[in-house]
Structure formats: structure tokens, C-alpha cells
PDB file of C-alpha atoms in Angstrom:
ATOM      1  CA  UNK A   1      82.173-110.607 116.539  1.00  0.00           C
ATOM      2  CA  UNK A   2      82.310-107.864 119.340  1.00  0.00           C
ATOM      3  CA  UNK A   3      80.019-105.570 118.519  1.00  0.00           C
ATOM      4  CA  UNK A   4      80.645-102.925 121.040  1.00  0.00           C
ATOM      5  CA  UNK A   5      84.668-101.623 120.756  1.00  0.00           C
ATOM      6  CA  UNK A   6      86.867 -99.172 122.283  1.00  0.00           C
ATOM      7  CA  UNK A   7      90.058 -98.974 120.514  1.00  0.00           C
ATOM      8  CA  UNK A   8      91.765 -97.594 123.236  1.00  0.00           C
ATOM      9  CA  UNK A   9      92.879 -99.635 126.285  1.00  0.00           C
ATOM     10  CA  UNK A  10      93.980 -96.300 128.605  1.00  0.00           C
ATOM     11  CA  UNK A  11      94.366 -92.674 128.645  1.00  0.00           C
ATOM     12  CA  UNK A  12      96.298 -89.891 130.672  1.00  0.00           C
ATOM     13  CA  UNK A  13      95.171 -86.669 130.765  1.00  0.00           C
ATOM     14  CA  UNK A  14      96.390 -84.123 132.596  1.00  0.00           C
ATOM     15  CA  UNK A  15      94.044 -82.757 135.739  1.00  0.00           C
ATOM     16  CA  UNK A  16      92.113 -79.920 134.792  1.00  0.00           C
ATOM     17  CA  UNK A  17      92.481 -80.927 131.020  1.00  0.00           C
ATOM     18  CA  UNK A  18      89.396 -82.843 129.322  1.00  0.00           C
ATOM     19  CA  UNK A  19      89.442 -86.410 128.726  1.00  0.00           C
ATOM     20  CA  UNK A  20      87.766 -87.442 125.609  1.00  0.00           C
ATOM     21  CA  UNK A  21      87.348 -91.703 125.587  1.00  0.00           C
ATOM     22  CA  UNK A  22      85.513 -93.131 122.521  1.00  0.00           C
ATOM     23  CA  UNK A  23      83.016 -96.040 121.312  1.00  0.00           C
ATOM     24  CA  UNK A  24      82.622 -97.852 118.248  1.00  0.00           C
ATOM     25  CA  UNK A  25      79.387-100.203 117.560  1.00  0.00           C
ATOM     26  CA  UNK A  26      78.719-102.415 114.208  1.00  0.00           C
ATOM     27  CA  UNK A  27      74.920-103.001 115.383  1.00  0.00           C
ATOM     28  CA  UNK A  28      72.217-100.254 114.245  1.00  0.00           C
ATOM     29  CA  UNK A  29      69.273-102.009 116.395  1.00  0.00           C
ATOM     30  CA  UNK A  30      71.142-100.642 119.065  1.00  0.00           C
ATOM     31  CA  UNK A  31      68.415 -98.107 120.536  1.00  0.00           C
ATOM     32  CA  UNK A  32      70.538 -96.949 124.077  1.00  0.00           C
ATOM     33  CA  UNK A  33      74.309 -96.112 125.092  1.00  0.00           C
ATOM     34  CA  UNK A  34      75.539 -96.282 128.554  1.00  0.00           C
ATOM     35  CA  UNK A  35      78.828 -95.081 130.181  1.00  0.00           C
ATOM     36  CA  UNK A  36      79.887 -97.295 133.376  1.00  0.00           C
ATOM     37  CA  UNK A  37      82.973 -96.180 135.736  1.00  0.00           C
ATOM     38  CA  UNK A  38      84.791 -99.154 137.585  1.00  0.00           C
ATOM     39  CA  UNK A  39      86.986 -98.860 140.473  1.00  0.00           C
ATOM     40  CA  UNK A  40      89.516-101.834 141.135  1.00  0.00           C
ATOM     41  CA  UNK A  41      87.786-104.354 143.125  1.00  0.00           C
ATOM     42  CA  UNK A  42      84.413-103.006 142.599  1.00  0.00           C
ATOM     43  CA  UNK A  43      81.308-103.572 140.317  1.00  0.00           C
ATOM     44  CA  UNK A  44      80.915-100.900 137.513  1.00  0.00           C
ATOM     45  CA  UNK A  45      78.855 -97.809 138.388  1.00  0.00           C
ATOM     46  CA  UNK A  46      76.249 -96.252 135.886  1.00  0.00           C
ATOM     47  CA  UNK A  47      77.973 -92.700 135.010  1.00  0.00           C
ATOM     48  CA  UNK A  48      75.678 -91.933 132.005  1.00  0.00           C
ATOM     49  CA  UNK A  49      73.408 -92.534 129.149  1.00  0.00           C
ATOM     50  CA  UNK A  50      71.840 -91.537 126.009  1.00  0.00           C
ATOM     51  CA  UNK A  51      68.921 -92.638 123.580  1.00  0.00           C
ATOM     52  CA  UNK A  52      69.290 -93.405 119.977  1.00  0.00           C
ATOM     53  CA  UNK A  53      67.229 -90.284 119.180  1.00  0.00           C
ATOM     54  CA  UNK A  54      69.187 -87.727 121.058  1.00  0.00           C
ATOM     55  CA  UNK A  55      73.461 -86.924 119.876  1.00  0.00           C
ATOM     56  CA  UNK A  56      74.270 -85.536 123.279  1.00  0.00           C
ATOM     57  CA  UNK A  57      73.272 -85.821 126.894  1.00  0.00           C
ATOM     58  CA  UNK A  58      75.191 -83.763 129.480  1.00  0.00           C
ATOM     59  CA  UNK A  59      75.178 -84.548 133.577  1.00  0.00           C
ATOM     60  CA  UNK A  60      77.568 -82.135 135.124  1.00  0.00           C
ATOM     61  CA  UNK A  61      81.415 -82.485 133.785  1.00  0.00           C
ATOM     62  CA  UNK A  62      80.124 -85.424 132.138  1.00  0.00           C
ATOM     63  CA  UNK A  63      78.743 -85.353 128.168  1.00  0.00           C
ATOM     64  CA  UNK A  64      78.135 -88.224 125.877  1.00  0.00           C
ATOM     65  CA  UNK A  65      77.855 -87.549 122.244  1.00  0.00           C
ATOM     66  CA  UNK A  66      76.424 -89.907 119.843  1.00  0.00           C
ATOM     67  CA  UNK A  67      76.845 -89.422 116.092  1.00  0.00           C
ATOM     68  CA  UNK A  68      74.530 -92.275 114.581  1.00  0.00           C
ATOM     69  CA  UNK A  69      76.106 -92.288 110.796  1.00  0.00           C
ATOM     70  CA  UNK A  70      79.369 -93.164 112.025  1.00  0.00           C
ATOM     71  CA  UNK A  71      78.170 -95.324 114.820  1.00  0.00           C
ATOM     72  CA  UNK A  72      80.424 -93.667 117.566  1.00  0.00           C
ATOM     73  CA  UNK A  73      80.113 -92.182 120.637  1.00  0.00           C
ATOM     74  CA  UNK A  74      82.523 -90.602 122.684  1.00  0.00           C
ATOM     75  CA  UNK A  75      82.267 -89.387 126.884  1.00  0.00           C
ATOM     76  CA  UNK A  76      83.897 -86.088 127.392  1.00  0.00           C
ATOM     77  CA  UNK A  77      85.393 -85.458 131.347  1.00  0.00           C
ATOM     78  CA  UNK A  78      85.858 -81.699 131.790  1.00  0.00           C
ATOM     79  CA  UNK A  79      87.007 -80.971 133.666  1.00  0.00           C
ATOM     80  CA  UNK A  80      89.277 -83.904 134.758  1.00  0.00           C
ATOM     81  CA  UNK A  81      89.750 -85.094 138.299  1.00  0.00           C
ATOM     82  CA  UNK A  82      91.904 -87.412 139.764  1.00  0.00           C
ATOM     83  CA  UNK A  83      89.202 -89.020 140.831  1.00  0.00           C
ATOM     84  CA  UNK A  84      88.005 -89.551 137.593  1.00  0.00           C
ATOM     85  CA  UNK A  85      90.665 -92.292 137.225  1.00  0.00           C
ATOM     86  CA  UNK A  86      89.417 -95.715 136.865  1.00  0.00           C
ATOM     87  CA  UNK A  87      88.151 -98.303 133.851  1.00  0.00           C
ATOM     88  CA  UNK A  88      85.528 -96.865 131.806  1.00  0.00           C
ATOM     89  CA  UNK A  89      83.347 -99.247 130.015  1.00  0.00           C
ATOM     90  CA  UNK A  90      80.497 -98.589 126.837  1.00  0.00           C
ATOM     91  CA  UNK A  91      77.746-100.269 126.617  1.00  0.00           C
ATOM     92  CA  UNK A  92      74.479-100.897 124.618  1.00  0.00           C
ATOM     93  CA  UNK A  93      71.468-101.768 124.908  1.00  0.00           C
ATOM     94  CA  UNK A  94      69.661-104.085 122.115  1.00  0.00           C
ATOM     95  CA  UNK A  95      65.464-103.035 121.841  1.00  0.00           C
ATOM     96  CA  UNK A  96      63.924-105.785 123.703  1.00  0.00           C
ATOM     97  CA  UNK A  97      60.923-106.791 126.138  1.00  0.00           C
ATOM     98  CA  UNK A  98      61.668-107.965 129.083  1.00  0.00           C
ATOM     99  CA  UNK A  99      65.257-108.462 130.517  1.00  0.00           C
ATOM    100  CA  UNK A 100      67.712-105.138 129.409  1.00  0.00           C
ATOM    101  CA  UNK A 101      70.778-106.811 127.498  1.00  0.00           C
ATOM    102  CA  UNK A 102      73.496-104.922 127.830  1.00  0.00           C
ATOM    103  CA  UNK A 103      76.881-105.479 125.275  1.00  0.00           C
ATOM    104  CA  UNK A 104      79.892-104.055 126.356  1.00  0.00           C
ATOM    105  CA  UNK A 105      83.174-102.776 125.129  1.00  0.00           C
ATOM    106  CA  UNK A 106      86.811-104.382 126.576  1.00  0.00           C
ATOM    107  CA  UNK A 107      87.102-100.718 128.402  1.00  0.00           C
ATOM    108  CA  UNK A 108      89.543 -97.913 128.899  1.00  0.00           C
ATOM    109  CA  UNK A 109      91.506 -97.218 131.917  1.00  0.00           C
ATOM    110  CA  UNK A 110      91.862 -93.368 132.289  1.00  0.00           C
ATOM    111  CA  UNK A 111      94.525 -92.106 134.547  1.00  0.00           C
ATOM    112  CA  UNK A 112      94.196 -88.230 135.614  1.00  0.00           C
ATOM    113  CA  UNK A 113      97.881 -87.656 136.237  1.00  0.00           C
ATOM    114  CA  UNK A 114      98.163 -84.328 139.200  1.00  0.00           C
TER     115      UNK A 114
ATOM    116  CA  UNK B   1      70.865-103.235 153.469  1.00  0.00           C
ATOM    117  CA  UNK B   2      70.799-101.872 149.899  1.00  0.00           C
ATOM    118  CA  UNK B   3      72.067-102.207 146.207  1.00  0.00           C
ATOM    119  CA  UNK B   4      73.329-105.359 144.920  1.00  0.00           C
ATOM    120  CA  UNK B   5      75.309-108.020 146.932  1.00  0.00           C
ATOM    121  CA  UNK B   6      78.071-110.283 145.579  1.00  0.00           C
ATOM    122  CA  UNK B   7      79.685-113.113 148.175  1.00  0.00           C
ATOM    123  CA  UNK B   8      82.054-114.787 148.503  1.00  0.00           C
ATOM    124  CA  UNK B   9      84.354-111.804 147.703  1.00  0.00           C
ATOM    125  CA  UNK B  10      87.279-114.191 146.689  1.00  0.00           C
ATOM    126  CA  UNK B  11      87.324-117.797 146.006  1.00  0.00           C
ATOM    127  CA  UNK B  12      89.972-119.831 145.614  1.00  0.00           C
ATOM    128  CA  UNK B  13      88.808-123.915 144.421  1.00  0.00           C
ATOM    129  CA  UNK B  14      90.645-126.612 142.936  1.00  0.00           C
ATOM    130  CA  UNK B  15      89.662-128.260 139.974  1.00  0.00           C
ATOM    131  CA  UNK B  16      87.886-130.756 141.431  1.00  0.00           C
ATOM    132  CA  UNK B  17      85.671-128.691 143.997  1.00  0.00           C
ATOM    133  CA  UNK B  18      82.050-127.892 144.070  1.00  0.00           C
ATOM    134  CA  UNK B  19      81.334-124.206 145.130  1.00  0.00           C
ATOM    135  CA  UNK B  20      78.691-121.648 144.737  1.00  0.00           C
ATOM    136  CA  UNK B  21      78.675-118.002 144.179  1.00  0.00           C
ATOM    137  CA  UNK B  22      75.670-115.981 145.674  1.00  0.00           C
ATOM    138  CA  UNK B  23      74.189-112.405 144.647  1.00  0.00           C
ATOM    139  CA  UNK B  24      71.314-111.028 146.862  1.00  0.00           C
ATOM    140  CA  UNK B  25      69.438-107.665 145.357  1.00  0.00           C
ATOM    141  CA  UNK B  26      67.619-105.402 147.605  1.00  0.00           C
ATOM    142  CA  UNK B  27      66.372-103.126 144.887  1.00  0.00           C
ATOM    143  CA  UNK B  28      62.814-104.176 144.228  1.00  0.00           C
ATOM    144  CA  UNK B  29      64.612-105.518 140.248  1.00  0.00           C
ATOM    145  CA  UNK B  30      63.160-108.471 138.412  1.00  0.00           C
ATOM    146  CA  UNK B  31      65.546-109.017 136.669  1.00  0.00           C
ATOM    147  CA  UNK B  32      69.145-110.287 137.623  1.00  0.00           C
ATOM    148  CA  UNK B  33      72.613-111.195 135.170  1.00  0.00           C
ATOM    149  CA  UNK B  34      75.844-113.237 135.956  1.00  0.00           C
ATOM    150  CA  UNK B  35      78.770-111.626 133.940  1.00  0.00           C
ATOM    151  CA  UNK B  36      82.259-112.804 133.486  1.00  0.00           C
ATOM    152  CA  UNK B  37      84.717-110.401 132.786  1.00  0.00           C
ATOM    153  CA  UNK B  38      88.445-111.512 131.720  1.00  0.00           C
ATOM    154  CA  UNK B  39      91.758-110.110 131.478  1.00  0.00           C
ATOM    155  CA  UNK B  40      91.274-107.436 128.373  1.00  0.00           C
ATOM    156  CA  UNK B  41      87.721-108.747 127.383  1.00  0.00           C
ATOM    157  CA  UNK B  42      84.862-107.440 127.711  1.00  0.00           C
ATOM    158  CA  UNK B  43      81.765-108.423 129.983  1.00  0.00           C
ATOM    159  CA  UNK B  44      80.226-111.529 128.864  1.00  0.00           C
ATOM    160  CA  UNK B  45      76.556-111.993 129.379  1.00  0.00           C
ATOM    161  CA  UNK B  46      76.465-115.852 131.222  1.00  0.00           C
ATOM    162  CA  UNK B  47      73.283-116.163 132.374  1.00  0.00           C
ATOM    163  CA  UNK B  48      69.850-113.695 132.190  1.00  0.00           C
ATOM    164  CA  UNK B  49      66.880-113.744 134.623  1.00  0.00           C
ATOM    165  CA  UNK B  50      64.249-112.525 134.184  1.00  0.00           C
ATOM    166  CA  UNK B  51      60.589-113.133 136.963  1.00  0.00           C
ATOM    167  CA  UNK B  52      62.933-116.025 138.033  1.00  0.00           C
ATOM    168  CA  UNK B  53      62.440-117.630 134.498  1.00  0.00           C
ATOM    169  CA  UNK B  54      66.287-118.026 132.652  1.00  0.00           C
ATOM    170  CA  UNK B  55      65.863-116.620 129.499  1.00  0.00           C
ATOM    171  CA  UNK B  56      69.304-116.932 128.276  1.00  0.00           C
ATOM    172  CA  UNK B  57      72.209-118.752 128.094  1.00  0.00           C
ATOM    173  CA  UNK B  58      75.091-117.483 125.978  1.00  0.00           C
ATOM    174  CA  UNK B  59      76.435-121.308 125.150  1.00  0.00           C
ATOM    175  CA  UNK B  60      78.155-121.219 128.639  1.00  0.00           C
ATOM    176  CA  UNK B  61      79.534-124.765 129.509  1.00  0.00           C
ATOM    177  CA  UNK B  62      77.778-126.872 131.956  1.00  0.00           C
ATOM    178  CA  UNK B  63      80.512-126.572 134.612  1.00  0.00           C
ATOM    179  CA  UNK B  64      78.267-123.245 135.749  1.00  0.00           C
ATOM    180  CA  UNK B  65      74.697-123.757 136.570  1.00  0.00           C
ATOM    181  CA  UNK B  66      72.764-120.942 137.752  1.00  0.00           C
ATOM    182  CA  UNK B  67      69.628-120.927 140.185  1.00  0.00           C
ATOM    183  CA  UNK B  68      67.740-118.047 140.663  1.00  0.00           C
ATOM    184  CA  UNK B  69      65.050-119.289 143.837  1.00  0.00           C
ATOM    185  CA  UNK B  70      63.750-115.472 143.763  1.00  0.00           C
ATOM    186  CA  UNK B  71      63.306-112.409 142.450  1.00  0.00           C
ATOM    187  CA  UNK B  72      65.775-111.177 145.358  1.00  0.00           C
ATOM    188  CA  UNK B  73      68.352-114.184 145.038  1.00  0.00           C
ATOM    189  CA  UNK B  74      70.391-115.596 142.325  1.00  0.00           C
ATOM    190  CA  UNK B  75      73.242-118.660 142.730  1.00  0.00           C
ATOM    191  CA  UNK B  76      75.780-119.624 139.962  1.00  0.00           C
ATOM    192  CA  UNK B  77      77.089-123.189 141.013  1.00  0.00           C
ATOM    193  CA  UNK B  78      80.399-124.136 139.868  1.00  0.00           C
ATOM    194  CA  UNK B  79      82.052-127.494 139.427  1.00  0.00           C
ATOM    195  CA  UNK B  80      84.930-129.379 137.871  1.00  0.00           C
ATOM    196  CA  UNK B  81      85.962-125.893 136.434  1.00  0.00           C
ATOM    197  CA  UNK B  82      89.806-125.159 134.656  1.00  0.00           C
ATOM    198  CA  UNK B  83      92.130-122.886 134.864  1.00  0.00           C
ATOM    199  CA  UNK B  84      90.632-120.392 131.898  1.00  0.00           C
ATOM    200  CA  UNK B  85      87.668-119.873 134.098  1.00  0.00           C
ATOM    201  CA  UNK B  86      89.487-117.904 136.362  1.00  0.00           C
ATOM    202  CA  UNK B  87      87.943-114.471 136.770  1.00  0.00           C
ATOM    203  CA  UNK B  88      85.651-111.671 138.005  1.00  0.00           C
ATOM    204  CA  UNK B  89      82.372-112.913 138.030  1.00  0.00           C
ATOM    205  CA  UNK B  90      79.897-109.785 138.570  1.00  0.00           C
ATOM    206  CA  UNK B  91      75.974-110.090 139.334  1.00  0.00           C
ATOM    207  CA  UNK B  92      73.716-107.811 138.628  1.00  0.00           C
ATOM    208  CA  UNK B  93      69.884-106.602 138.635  1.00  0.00           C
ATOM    209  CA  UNK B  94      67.396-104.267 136.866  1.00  0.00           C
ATOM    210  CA  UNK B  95      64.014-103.296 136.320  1.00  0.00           C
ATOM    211  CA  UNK B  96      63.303-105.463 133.753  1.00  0.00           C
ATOM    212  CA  UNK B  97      60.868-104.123 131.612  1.00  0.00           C
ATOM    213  CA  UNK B  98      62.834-101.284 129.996  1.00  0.00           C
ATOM    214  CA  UNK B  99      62.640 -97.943 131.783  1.00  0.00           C
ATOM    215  CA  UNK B 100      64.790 -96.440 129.947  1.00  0.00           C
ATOM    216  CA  UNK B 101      68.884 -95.747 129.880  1.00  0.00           C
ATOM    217  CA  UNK B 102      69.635 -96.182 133.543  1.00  0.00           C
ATOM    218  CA  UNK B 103      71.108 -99.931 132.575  1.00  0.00           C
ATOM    219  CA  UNK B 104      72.187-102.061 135.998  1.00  0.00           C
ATOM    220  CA  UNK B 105      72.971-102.064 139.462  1.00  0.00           C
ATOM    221  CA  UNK B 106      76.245-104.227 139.712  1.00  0.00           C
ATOM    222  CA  UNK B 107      77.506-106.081 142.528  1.00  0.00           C
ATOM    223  CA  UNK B 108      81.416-105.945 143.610  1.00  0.00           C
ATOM    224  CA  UNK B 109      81.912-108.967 141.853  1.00  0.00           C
ATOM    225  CA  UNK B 110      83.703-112.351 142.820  1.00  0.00           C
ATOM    226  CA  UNK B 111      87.276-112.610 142.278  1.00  0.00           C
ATOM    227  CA  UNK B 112      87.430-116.480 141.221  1.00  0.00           C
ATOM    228  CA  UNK B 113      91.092-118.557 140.808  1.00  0.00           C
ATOM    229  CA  UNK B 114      90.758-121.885 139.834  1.00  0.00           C
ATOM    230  CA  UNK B 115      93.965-123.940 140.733  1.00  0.00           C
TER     231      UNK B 115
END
């Protein structure tokens, strides 16, 4: 049962447009949401987070929004650069003590098309 | 040297082989992961480390066996694998003791083909 899910598998979005990917979860006890960037050939990169508590968390042209009742988040891009394009992966954290463990989603490749 | 360090950066074995995969953190983390990550999957926890104790083991087969000699150092061994195992194998580390959202520090990963 994958409990972290993003529906979409890629995205093209024009540069200088904004690029909207989203994030389903089935688990409440979820308590934090991570965004990760991955290049081809490297490990992901930590773009951004946000806690349970909060519904958005903004880091330059990056903002995450979190709306709890529907369990979704989504990572806007605005706006878009070409080097924005690359596999985006959601994550969660499950409450724990100790070692973080992290669940992620199968990812979205986002191409920013010139 | 800094971050998270994933070698070999390729691996070809046969079936047959014996070969290990090694991740070396300079971060100061006590904590440190092997993930697999397939073809349109998503990551799979393998193996979690935590003060050099395992403290879990998502029902991965025995073929992988993981050593962790250090906080800094952590080894996944691989023998008699198949062809299915074939994959990006990514390391990585954190703090541990939750410090909030900043999640981990990944290595480049291991591109593994199993012939």
C-alpha cells in the first residue's frame, strides 16, 4: 500500500510560467512533508519542507502548500526555470524517536521547455 | 571532503559474484539509510541505522547484508543477487534525533546491473 502518491509521472511547463506538481498521502500520523529535486545521475537534493501545523511554507520561487483535510500537498515553481527541470520527489516523515523515516512518492519529472 | 559519499559509482556483477557497496558521511549524522529506487517506484527504505545499531529491515532478502562499522561508514554487501535487483541504490545520513523538516543528505547513488 504506497502511502505517499503522485499521480503524475511528468510535467512541461513553459519557462516563465508556474509549475504546480502535487502529493497525495493515505497516512494522518504523518507530522512533516518534504520536497526533494533529483538530477540524472545524482542523489536527491532537499528543496523544501513543511510541518503538519503550518498549510504553506515559501523559500524563494519555491511554495509548498499543505491542505490537511484532503491530505494533499502541492510545490508551486514560479517562476519556472529551465533549470528547474529534473525528478521531483514527496516525501513524509512518520513521528518517531530516533532514526527520521522518510516515505516517498514514485516522483514527477518536470521539464521547463525554453 | 564533505556531504555524503556513494562508491562504486557503477557496478556491473554476475549472478554469482560477491561485491560491496560503500557510503562514507562527513556530516557529523548518526544516522545513515540504504534506499533502492526502481524503474517508476518509489524509494524503498532497505536498511536504517541508527548509533550504528540497525533498527530496521523492511523484509529485504538476505542476498543484501548491511554493516555499518561507524557512525561515519556504512557497507551493503551483496551476493548471489538476480536480475530484478538491478538498480540505483542511494545512501544516505541524518541527524537522527528529529530536528525538524530538513529530511537527508543523499549520496549520488550506485548504479547496480546484475547480469
Amino acid at each position: 500500500d504506497q502511502q505517499v502518491k503522485q499521480n503524475s509521472p511528468s510535467l512541461s511547463v513553459q519557462e516563465g510560467r508556474i509549475s504546480i506538481l502535487n502529493c497525495d498521502y493515505t497516512n494522518s500520523m504523518f507530522d512533516y512533508f518534504l520536497w526533494y529535486k533529483k538530477y540524472p545521475a545524482e542523489g536527491p537534493t532537499f528543496l523544501i519542507s513543511i510541518s503538519s501545523i503550518k498549510d504553506k511554507n515559501e523559500d524563494g520561487r519555491f511554495t509548498v502548500f499543505l491542505n490537511k483535510s484532503a491530505k494533499h500537498l502541492s510545490l508551486h515553481i514560479v517562476p519556472s526555470q529551465p533549470g528547474d527541470s529534473a525528478v521531483y520527489f514527496c516525501a513524509a516523515f512518520f513521528p518517531n524517536q530516533g532514526a527520521q523515516k522518510l516515505v516517498f512518492g514514485q516522483g514527477t519529472r518536470l521539464t521547463i521547455n525554453p | 571532503e564533505t556531504g555524503v559519499t556513494q562508491t562504486p559509482r557503477h557496478l556491473v556483477m554476475g549472478m554469482t559474484n560477491k561485491k560491496s557497496l560503500k557510503c562514507e558521511q562527513h556530516l557529523g549524522h548518526n544516522a545513515m539509510y540504504w534506499y533502492k529506487q526502481s524503474a517508476k517506484k518509489p524509494l524503498e527504505l532497505m536498511f536504517v541505522y541508527s548509533l550504528e545499531e540497525r533498527v530496521e529491515n523492511n523484509s529485504v532478502p538476505s542476498r543484501f547484508s548491511p554493516e555499518c562499522p561507524n557512525s561515519s561508514h556504512l557497507f551493503l554487501h551483496l551476493h548471489t543477487l538476480q536480475p530484478e535487483d538491478s538498480a540505483l541504490y542511494l545512501c544516505a545520513s541524518s541527524q537522527g534525533e528529529r530536528t525538524g523538516g530538513y529530511g537527508y543528505t543523499f549520496g549520488s547513488g550506485t548504479r547496480l546491473t546484475v547480469v
